[in-house]
XYZ file of C-alpha atoms in Angstrom:
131
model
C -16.533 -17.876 -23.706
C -15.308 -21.083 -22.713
C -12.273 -20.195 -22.597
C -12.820 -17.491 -20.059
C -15.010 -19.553 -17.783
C -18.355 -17.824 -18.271
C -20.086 -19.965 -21.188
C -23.399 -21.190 -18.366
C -23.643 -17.441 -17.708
C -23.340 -15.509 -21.267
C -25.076 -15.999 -24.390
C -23.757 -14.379 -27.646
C -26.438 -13.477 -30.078
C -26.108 -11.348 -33.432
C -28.467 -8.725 -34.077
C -29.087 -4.787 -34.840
C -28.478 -2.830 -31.884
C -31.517 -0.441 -34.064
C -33.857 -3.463 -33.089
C -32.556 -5.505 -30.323
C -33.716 -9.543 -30.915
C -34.771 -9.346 -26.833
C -38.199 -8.811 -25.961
C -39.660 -5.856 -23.655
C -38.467 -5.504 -19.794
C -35.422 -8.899 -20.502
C -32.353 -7.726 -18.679
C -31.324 -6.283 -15.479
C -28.676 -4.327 -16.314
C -27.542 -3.126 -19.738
C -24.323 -2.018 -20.394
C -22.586 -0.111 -23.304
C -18.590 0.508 -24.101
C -17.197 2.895 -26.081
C -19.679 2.290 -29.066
C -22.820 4.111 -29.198
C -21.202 7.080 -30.400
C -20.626 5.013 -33.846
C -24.185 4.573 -34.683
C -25.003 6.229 -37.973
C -21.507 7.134 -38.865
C -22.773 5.941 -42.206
C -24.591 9.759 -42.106
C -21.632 11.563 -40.717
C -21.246 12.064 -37.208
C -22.488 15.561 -36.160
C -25.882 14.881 -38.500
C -29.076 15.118 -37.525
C -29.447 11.438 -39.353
C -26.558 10.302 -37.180
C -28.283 11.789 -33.808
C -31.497 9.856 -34.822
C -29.995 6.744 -34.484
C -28.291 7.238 -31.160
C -31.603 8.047 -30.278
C -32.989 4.726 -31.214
C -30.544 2.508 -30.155
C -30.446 4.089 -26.669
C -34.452 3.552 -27.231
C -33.805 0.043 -27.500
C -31.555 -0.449 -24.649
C -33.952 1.215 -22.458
C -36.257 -1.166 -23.652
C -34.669 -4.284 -23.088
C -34.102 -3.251 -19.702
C -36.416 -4.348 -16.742
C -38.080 -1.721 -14.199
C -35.803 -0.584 -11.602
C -32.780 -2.314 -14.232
C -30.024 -0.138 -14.212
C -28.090 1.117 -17.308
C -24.578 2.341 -18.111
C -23.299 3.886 -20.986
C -19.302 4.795 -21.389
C -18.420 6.928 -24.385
C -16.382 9.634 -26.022
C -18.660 12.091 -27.053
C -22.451 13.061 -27.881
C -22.906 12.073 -23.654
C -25.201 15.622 -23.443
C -27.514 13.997 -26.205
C -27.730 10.659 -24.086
C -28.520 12.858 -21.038
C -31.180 14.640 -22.956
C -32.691 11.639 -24.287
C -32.570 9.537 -20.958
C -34.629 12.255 -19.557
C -37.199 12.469 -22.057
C -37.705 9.147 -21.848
C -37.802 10.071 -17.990
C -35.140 7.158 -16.716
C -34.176 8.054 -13.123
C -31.048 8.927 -11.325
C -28.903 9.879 -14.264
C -25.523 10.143 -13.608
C -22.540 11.356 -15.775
C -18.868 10.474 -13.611
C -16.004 13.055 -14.007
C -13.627 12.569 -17.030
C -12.242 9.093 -17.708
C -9.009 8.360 -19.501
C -8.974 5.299 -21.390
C -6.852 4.286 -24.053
C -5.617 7.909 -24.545
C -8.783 9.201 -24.757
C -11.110 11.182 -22.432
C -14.580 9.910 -21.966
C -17.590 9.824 -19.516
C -19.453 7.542 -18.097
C -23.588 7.707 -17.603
C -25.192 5.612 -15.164
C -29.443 5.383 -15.433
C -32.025 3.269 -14.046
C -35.461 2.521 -15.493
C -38.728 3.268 -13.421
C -40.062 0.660 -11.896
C -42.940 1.718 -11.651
C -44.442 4.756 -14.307
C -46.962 7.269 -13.386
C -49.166 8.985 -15.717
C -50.268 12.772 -14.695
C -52.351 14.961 -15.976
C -52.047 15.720 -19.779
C -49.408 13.437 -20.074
C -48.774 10.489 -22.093
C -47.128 6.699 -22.192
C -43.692 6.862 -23.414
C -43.232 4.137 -26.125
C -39.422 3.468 -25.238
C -38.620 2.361 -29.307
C -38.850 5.833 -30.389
């Protein structure tokens, strides 16, 4: 980072995307490139094992990520599946940009943003974001 210029404004930190080392509501934005779609490639790709940990690590980001925080996700495939799940957990103006080339390879783009504020109606129920 140094290197680069940007070592007052970044911190590098190891951890498991499964269970981010950030507590609830820490970032602004949160931003993901060209990896989620490698979670749980240790259960094959198109499993339901595999889908289970998308869905948890795209838990976590939500998480992490303040109210009214924005999100953006850029990957190959499996974007439906983050639609579907960014919905559920009811994340607001979800958008998914026309194809994007990169590195030979066509991919999309999904753009949410967290709630800042969450409104519970009748018969339903707190979302617990880790799920």
């Amino acid at each position: 980072m140094k290197y680069i210029g940007v070592q007052e404004y970044v911190t590098c930190r190891e951890g498991d995307v499964r269970r981010l080392p950030f507590g609830d509501n820490y970032f602004d934005v949160v931003v993901s490139a060209v990896f989620l779609h490698t979670v749980g490639k240790e259960y094959g790709q198109k499993t339901v094992e595999a889908a289970a940990e998308r869905t948890r690590v795209l838990g976590e980001a939500v998480r992490v990520l303040k109210p009214g925080g924005v999100g953006v996700l850029w990957d190959l495939v499996h974007v439906p599946e983050y639609v579907r799940r960014l919905q559920e957990l009811r994340m607001e103006e979800i958008r998914v940009s026309k194809r994007v080339t990169a590195f030979m390879v066509k991919s999309h783009m999904v753009s949410f943003k967290k709630p800042s504020q969450h409104f519970l109606g009748p018969g339903e129920v707190r979302l617990d974001w880790r799920c």
